[in-house]
mmCIF file of C-alpha atoms in Angstrom:
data_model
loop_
_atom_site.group_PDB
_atom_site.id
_atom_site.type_symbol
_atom_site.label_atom_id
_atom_site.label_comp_id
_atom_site.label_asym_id
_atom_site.label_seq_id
_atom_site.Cartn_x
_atom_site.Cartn_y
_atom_site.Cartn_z
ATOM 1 C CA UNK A 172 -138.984 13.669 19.930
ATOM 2 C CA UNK A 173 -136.892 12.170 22.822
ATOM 3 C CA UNK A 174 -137.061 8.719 20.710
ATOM 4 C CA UNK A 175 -135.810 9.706 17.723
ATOM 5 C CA UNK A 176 -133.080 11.875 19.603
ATOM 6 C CA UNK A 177 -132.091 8.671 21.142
ATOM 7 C CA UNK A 178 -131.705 6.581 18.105
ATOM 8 C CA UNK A 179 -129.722 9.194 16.550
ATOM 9 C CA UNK A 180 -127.823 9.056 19.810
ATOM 10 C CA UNK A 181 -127.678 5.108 19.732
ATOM 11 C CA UNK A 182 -126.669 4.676 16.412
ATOM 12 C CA UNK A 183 -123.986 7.484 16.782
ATOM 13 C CA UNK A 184 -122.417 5.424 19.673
ATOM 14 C CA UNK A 185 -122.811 2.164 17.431
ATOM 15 C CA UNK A 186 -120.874 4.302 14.771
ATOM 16 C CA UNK A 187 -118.219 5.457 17.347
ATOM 17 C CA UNK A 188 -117.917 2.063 18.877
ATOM 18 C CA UNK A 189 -117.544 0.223 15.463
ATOM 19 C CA UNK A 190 -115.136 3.062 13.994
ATOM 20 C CA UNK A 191 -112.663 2.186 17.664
ATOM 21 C CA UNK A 192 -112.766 -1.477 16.607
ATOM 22 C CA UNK A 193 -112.058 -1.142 13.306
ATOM 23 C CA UNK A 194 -108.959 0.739 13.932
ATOM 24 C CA UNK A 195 -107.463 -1.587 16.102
ATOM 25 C CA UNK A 196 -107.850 -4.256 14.444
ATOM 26 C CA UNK A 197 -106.088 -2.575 11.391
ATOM 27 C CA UNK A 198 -103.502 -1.736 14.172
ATOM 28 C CA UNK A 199 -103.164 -4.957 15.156
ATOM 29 C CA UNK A 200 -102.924 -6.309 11.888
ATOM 30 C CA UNK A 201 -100.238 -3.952 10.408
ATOM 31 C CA UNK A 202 -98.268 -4.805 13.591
ATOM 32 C CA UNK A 203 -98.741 -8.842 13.005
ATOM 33 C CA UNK A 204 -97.904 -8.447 9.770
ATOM 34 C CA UNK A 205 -93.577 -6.606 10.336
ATOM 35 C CA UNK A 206 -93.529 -9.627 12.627
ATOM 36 C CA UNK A 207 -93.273 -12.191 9.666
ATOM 37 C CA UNK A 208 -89.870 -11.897 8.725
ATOM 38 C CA UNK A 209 -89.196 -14.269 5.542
ATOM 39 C CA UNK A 210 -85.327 -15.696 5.711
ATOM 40 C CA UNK A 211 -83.183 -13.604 3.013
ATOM 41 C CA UNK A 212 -83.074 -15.505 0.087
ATOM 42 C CA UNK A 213 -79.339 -15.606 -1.042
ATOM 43 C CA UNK A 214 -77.559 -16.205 -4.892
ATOM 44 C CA UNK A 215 -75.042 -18.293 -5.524
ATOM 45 C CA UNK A 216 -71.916 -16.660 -6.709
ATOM 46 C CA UNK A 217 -71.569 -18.720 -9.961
ATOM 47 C CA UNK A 218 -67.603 -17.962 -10.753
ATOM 48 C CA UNK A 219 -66.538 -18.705 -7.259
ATOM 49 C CA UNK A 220 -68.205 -21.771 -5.379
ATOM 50 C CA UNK A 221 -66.266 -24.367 -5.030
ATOM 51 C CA UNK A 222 -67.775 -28.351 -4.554
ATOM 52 C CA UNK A 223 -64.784 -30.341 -3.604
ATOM 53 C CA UNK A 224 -64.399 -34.230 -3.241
ATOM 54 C CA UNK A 225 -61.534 -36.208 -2.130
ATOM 55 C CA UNK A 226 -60.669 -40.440 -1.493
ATOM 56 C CA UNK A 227 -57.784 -41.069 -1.807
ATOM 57 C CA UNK A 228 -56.139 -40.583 -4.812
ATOM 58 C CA UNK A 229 -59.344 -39.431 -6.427
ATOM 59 C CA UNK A 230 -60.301 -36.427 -5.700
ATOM 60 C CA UNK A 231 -61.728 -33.503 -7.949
ATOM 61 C CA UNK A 232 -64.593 -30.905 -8.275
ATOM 62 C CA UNK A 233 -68.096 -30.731 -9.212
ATOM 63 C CA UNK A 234 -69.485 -27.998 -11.066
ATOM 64 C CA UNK A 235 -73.319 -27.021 -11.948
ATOM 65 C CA UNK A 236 -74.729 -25.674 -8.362
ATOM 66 C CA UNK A 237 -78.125 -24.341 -8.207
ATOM 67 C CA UNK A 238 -80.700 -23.801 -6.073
ATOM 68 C CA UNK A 239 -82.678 -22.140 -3.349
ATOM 69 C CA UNK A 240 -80.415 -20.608 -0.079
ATOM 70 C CA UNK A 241 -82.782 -18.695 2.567
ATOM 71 C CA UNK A 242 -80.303 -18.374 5.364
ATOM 72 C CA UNK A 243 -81.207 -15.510 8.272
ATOM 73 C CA UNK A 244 -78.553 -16.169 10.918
ATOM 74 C CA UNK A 245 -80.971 -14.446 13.675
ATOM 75 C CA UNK A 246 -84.024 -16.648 11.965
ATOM 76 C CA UNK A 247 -82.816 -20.115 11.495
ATOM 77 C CA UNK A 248 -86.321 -21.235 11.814
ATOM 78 C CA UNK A 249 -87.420 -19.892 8.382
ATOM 79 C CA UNK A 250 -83.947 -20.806 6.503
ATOM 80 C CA UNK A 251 -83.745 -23.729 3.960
ATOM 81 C CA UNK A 252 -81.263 -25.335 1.545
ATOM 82 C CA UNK A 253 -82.482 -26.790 -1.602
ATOM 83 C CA UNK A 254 -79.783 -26.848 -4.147
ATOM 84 C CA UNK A 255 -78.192 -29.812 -6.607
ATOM 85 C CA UNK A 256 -74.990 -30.249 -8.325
ATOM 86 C CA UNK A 257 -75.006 -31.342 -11.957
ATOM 87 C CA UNK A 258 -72.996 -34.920 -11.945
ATOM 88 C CA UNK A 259 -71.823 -34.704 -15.413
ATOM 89 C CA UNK A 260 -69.583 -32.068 -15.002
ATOM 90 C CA UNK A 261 -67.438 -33.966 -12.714
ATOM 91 C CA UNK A 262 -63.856 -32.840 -13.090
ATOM 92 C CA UNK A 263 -61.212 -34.954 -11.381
ATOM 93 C CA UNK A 264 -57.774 -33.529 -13.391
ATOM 94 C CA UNK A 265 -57.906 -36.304 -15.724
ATOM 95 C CA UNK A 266 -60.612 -37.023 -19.340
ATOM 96 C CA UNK A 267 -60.500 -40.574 -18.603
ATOM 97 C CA UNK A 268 -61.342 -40.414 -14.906
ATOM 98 C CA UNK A 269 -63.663 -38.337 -15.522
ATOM 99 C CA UNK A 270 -65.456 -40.371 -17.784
ATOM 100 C CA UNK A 271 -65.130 -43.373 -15.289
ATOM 101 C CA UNK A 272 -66.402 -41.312 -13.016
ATOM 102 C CA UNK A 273 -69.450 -41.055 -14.579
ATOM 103 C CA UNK A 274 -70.094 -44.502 -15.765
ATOM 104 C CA UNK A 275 -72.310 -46.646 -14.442
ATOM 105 C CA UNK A 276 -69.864 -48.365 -11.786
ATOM 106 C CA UNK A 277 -69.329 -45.088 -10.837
ATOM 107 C CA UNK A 278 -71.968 -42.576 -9.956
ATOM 108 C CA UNK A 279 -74.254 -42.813 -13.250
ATOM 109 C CA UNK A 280 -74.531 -39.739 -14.741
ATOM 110 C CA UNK A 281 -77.055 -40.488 -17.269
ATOM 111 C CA UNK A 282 -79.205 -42.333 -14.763
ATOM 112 C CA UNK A 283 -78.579 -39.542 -11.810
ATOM 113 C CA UNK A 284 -77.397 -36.432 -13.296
ATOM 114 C CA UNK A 285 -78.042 -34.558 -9.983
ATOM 115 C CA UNK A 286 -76.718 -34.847 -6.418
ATOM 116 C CA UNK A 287 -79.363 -32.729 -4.409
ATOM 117 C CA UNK A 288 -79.372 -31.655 -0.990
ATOM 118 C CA UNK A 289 -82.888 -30.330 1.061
ATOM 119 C CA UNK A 290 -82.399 -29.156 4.446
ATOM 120 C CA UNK A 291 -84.827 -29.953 6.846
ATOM 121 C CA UNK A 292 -83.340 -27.825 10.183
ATOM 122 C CA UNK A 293 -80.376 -25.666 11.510
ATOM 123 C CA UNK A 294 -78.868 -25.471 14.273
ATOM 124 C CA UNK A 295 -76.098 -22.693 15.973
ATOM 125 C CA UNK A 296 -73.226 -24.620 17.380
ATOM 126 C CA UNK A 297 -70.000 -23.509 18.840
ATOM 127 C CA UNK A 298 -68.274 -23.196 15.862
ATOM 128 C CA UNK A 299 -70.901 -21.657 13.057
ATOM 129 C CA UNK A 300 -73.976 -24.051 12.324
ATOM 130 C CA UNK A 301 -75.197 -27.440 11.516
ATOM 131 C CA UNK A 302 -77.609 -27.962 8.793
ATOM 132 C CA UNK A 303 -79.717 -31.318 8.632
ATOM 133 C CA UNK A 304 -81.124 -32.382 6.038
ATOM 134 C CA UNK A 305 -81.564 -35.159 2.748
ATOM 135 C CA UNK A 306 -78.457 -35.903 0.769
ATOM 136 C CA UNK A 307 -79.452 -37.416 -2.648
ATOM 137 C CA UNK A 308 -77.106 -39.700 -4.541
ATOM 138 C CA UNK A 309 -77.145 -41.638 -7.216
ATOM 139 C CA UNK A 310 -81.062 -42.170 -6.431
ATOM 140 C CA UNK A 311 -80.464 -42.978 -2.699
ATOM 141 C CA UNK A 312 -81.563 -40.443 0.095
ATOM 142 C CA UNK A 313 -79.937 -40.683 3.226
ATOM 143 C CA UNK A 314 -80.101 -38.032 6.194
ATOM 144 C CA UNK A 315 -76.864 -36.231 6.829
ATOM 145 C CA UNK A 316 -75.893 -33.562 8.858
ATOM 146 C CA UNK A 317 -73.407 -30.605 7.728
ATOM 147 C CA UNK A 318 -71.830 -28.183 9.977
ATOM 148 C CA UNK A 319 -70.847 -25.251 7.920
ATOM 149 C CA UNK A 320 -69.563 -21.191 8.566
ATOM 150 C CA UNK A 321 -71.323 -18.470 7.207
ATOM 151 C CA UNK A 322 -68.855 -15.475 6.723
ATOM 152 C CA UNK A 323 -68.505 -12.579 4.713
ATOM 153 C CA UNK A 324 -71.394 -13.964 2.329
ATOM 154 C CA UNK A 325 -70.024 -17.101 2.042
ATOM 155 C CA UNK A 326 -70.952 -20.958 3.177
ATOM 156 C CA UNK A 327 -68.081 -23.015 4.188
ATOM 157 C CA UNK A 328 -68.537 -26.613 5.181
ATOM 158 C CA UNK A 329 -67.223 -30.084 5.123
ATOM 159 C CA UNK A 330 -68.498 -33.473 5.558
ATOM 160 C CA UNK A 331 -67.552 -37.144 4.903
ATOM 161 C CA UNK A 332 -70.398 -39.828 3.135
ATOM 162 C CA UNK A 333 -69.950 -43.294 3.225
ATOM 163 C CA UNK A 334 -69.549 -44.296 -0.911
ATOM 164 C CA UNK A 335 -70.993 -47.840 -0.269
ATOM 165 C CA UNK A 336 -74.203 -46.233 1.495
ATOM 166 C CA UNK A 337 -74.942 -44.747 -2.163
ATOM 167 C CA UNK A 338 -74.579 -47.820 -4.002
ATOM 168 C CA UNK A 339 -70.687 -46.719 -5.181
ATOM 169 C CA UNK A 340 -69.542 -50.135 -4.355
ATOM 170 C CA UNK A 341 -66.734 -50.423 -6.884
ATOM 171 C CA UNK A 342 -63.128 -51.263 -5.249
ATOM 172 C CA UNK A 343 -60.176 -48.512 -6.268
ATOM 173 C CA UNK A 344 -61.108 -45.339 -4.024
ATOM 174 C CA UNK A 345 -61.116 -44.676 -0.161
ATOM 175 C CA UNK A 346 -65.240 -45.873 1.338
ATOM 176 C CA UNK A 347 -65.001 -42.558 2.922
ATOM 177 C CA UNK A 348 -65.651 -39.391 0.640
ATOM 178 C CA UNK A 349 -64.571 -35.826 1.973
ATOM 179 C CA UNK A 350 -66.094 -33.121 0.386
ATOM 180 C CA UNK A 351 -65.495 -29.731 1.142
ATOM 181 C CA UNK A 352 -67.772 -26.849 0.465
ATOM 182 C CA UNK A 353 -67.161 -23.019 -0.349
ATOM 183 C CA UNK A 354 -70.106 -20.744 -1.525
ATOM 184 C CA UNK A 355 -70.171 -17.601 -1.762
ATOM 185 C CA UNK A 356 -73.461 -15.545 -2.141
ATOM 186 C CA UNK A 357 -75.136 -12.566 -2.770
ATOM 187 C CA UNK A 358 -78.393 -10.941 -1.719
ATOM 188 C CA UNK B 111 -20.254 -39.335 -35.227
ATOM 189 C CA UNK B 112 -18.269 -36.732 -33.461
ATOM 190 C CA UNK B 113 -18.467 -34.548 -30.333
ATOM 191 C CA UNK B 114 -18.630 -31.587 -32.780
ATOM 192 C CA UNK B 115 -21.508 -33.308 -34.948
ATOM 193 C CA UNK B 116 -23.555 -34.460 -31.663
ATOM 194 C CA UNK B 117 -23.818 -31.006 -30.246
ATOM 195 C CA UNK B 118 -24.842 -29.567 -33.680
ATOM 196 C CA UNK B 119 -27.304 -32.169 -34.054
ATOM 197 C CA UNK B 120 -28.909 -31.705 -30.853
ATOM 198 C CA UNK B 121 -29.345 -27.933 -31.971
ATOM 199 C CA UNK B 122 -30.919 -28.434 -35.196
ATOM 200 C CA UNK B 123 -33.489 -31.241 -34.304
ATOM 201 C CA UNK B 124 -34.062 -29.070 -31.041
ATOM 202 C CA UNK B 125 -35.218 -26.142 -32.999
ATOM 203 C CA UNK B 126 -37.100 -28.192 -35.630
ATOM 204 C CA UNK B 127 -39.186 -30.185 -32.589
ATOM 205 C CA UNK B 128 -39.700 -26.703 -30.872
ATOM 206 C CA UNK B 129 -41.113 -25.222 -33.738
ATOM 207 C CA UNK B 130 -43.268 -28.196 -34.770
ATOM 208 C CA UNK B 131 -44.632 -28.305 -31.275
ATOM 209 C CA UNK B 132 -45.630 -24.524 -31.380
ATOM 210 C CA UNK B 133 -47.258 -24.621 -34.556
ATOM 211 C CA UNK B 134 -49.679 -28.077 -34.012
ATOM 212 C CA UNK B 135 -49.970 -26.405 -29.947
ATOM 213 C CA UNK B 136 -51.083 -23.038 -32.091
ATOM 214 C CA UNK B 137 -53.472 -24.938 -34.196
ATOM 215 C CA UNK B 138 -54.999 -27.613 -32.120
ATOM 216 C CA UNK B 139 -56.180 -24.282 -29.295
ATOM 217 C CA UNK B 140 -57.212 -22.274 -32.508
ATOM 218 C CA UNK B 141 -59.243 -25.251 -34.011
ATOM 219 C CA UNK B 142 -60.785 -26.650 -31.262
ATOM 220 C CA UNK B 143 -61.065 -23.172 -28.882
ATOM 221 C CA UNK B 144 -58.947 -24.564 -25.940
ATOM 222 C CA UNK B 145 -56.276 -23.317 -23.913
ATOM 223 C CA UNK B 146 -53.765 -25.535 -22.206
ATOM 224 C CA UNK B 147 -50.999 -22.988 -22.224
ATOM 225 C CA UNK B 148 -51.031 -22.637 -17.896
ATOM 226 C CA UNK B 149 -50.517 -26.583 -18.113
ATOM 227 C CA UNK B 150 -48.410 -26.381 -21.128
ATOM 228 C CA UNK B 151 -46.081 -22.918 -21.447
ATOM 229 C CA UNK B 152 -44.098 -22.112 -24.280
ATOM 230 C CA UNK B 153 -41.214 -22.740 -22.042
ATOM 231 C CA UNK B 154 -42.111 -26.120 -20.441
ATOM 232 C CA UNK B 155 -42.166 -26.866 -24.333
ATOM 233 C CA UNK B 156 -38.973 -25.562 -25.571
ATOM 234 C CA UNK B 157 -37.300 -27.323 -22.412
ATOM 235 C CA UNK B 158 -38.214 -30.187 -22.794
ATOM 236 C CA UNK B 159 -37.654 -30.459 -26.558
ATOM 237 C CA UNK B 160 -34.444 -29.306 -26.044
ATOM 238 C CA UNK B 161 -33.256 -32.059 -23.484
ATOM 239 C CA UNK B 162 -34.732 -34.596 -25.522
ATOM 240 C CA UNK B 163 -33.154 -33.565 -28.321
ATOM 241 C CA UNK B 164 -29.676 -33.895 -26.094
ATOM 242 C CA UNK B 165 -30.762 -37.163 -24.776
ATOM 243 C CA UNK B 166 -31.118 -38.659 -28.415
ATOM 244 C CA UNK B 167 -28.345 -37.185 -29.789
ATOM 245 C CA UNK B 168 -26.139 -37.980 -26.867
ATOM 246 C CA UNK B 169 -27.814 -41.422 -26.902
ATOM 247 C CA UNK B 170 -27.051 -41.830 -30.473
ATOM 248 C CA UNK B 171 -23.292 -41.053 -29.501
ATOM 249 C CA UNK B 172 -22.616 -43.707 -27.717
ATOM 250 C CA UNK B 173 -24.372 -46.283 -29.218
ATOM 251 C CA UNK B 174 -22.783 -45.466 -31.830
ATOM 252 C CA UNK B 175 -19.782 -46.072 -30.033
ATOM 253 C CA UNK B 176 -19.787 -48.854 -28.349
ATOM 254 C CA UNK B 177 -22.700 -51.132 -30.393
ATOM 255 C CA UNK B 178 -20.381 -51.899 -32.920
ATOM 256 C CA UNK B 179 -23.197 -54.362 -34.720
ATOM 257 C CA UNK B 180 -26.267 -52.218 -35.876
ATOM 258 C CA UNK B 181 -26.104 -50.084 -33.669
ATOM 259 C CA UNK B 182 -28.337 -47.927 -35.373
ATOM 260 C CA UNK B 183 -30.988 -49.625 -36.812
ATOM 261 C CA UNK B 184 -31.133 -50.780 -32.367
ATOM 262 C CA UNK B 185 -30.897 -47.796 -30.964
ATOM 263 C CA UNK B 186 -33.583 -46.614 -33.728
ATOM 264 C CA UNK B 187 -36.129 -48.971 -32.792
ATOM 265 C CA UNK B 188 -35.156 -47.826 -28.806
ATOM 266 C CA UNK B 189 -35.913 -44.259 -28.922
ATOM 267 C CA UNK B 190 -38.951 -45.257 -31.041
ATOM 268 C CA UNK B 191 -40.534 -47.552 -28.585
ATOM 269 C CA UNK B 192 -39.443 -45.306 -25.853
ATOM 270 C CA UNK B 193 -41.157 -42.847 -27.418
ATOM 271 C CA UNK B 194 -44.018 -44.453 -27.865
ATOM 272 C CA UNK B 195 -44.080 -45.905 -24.179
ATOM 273 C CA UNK B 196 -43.742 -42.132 -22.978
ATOM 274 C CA UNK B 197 -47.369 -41.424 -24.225
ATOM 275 C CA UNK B 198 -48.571 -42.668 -21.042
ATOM 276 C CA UNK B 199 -47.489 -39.311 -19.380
ATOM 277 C CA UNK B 200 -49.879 -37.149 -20.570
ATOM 278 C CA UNK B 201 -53.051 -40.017 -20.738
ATOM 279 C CA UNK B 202 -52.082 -39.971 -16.585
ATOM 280 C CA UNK B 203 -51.931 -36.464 -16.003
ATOM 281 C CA UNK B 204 -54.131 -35.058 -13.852
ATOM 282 C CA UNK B 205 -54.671 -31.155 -15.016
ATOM 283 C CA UNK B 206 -55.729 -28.316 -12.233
ATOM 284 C CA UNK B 207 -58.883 -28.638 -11.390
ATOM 285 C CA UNK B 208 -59.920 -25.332 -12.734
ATOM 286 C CA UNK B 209 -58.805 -26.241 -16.517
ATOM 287 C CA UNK B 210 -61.474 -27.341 -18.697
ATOM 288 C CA UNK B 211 -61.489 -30.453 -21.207
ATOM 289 C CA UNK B 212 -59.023 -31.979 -19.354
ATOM 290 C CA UNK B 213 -59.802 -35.103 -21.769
ATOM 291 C CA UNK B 214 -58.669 -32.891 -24.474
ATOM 292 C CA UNK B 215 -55.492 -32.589 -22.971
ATOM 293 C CA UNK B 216 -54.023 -35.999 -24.554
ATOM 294 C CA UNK B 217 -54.791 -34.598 -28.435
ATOM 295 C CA UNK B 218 -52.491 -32.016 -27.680
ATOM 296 C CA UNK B 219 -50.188 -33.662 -25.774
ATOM 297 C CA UNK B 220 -49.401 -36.850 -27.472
ATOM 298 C CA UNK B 221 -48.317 -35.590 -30.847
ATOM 299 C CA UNK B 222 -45.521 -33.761 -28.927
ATOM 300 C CA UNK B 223 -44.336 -36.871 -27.537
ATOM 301 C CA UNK B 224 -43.308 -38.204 -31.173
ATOM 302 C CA UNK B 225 -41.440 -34.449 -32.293
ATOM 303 C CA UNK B 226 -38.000 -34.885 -31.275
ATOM 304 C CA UNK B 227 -37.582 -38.079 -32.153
ATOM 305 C CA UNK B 228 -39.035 -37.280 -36.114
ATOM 306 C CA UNK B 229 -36.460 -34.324 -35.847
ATOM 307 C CA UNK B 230 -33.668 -36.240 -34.431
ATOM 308 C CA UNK B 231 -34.162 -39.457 -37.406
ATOM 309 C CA UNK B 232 -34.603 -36.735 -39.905
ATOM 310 C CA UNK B 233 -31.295 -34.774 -39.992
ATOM 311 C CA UNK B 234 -29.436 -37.776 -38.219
ATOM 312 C CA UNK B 235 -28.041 -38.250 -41.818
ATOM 313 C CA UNK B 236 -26.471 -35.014 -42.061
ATOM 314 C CA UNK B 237 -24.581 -35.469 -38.866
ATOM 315 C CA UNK B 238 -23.346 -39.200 -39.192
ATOM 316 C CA UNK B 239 -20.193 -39.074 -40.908
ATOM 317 C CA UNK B 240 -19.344 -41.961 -44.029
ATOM 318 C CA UNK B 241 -16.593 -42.736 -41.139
ATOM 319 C CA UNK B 242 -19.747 -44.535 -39.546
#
């Protein structure tokens, strides 16, 4: 029966033909998916960071850091920052600067117990990276930019704020805040 | 009051305001679980209990000597409100930043303040003469 031989035939080829597609598009999908390459995701060293503010004569530390770090230095597409600081436990040297500190002229603790920072992009630069992104403070969100290091497992940065742009308006301390950042990770 | 007398003065209320500052240093970190020995060393304290004792003794010497009129009961109420006024010392300090409870810091150091002076207007007695 030539008919029947050529429906076998047919649906053999159909078979063949279907079975080729099939396999590359499993190829082609176990190739797409080594391509997405998530940031490594990165945890803070809790005895060693260091947040560090100066103004003057005031100047201290603030303690509490947590938070999400992706950072790939070869995929800076995929990295983010989303980490806060825990205001109350300001240290400046000194109990009742400290608790100054955290009044309400000051930077509110019980109001704002968190400074926060999200990134929004990164950048390479010359001399390590830049990270843009949402500074929180004392319940005002301004964009700032950050240019930091990353070496040896460690993020090392600096950057100056404006204490008037937060609504720290009180006269006795410099308007400009340095703070200086040191954290060191691991995977 | 004599040479003699000043310099064993300044020994024996020197020892008594070192020990009394060991012992409340010894219980205030025991009671309250804090350690302020890198800001304040066994050392720093015997040092400086020992030149205040010198200073009040000394002090007391020569007022002694040349305040003819109550010159006790004045230089008294000096070393007292001296001593008082010196409490702002430790309520300024700023600690390293990697101590904790800086606030705490006062408690401990405060009391100090007030040692020598106890020690010095407690065995003063035995060291002024009936001369005086």
């Amino acid at each position: 029966m030539p008919g029947l031989k050529w429906g076998i035939f047919l649906n053999f080829q159909t078979m063949k033909t279907s079975l080729l597609y099939g396999t590359a598009s499993a190829l082609l999908f176990l190739s797409s998916a080594f391509m997405f390459k998530a940031a490594v995701t990165w945890k803070i060293d809790d005895k060693k960071y260091a947040l560090k503010f100066s103004a003057g004569e005031a100047e201290g530390v603030v303690k509490g850091l947590k938070g999400t770090i992706k950072f790939d230095e070869a995929d800076l597409a995929s990295s983010s920052f989303n980490v806060t600081a825990d205001v109350t436990t300001i240290n400046t040297g000194n109990g009742m600067m400290n608790k100054h500190a955290k009044g309400k002229e000051w930077l509110d603790a019980d109001t704002y117990p968190t400074i926060g920072f999200t990134s929004s992009s990164f950048e390479k630069t010359d001399k390590g990276y830049t990270v843009k992104g949402r500074l929180k403070l004392k319940g005002v969100t301004k964009e700032i930019s950050i240019p930091f290091t990353f070496i040896k497992n460690a993020f090392k940065g600096s950057f100056k704020i404006k204490r008037k742009d937060y609504n720290i308006t009180k006269d006795g301390v410099n308007e400009e805040v340095s703070i200086d950042l040191l954290v060191p990770v691991k995977k | 009051m004599t040479a003699k007398n000043t310099l064993l003065l300044t020994l024996t209320s020197a020892v008594i305001s070192i020990a009394l500052c060991m012992v409340y240093q010894k219980i205030y970190s025991d009671q309250l679980f804090l350690d302020f020995s890198s800001v304040l060393s066994p050392m720093a304290v015997i040092g400086a209990c020992t030149i205040g004792a010198l200073l009040l003794a000394w002090g007391n010497f020569f007022a002694l000597k040349y305040v003819k009129k109550h010159g006790q009961v004045i230089y008294n109420l000096l070393v007292g409100i001296l001593s008082f006024a010196s409490i702002i010392g430790p309520l300024a300090q700023k600690l390293p930043l990697d101590v904790e409870f800086p606030e705490m810091f006062p408690g401990l150091a405060i009391p100090m303040h007030f040692f020598p002076v106890l020690a010095h207007l407690a065995v003063l007695p035995l060291f002024v003469g009936s001369r005086q």
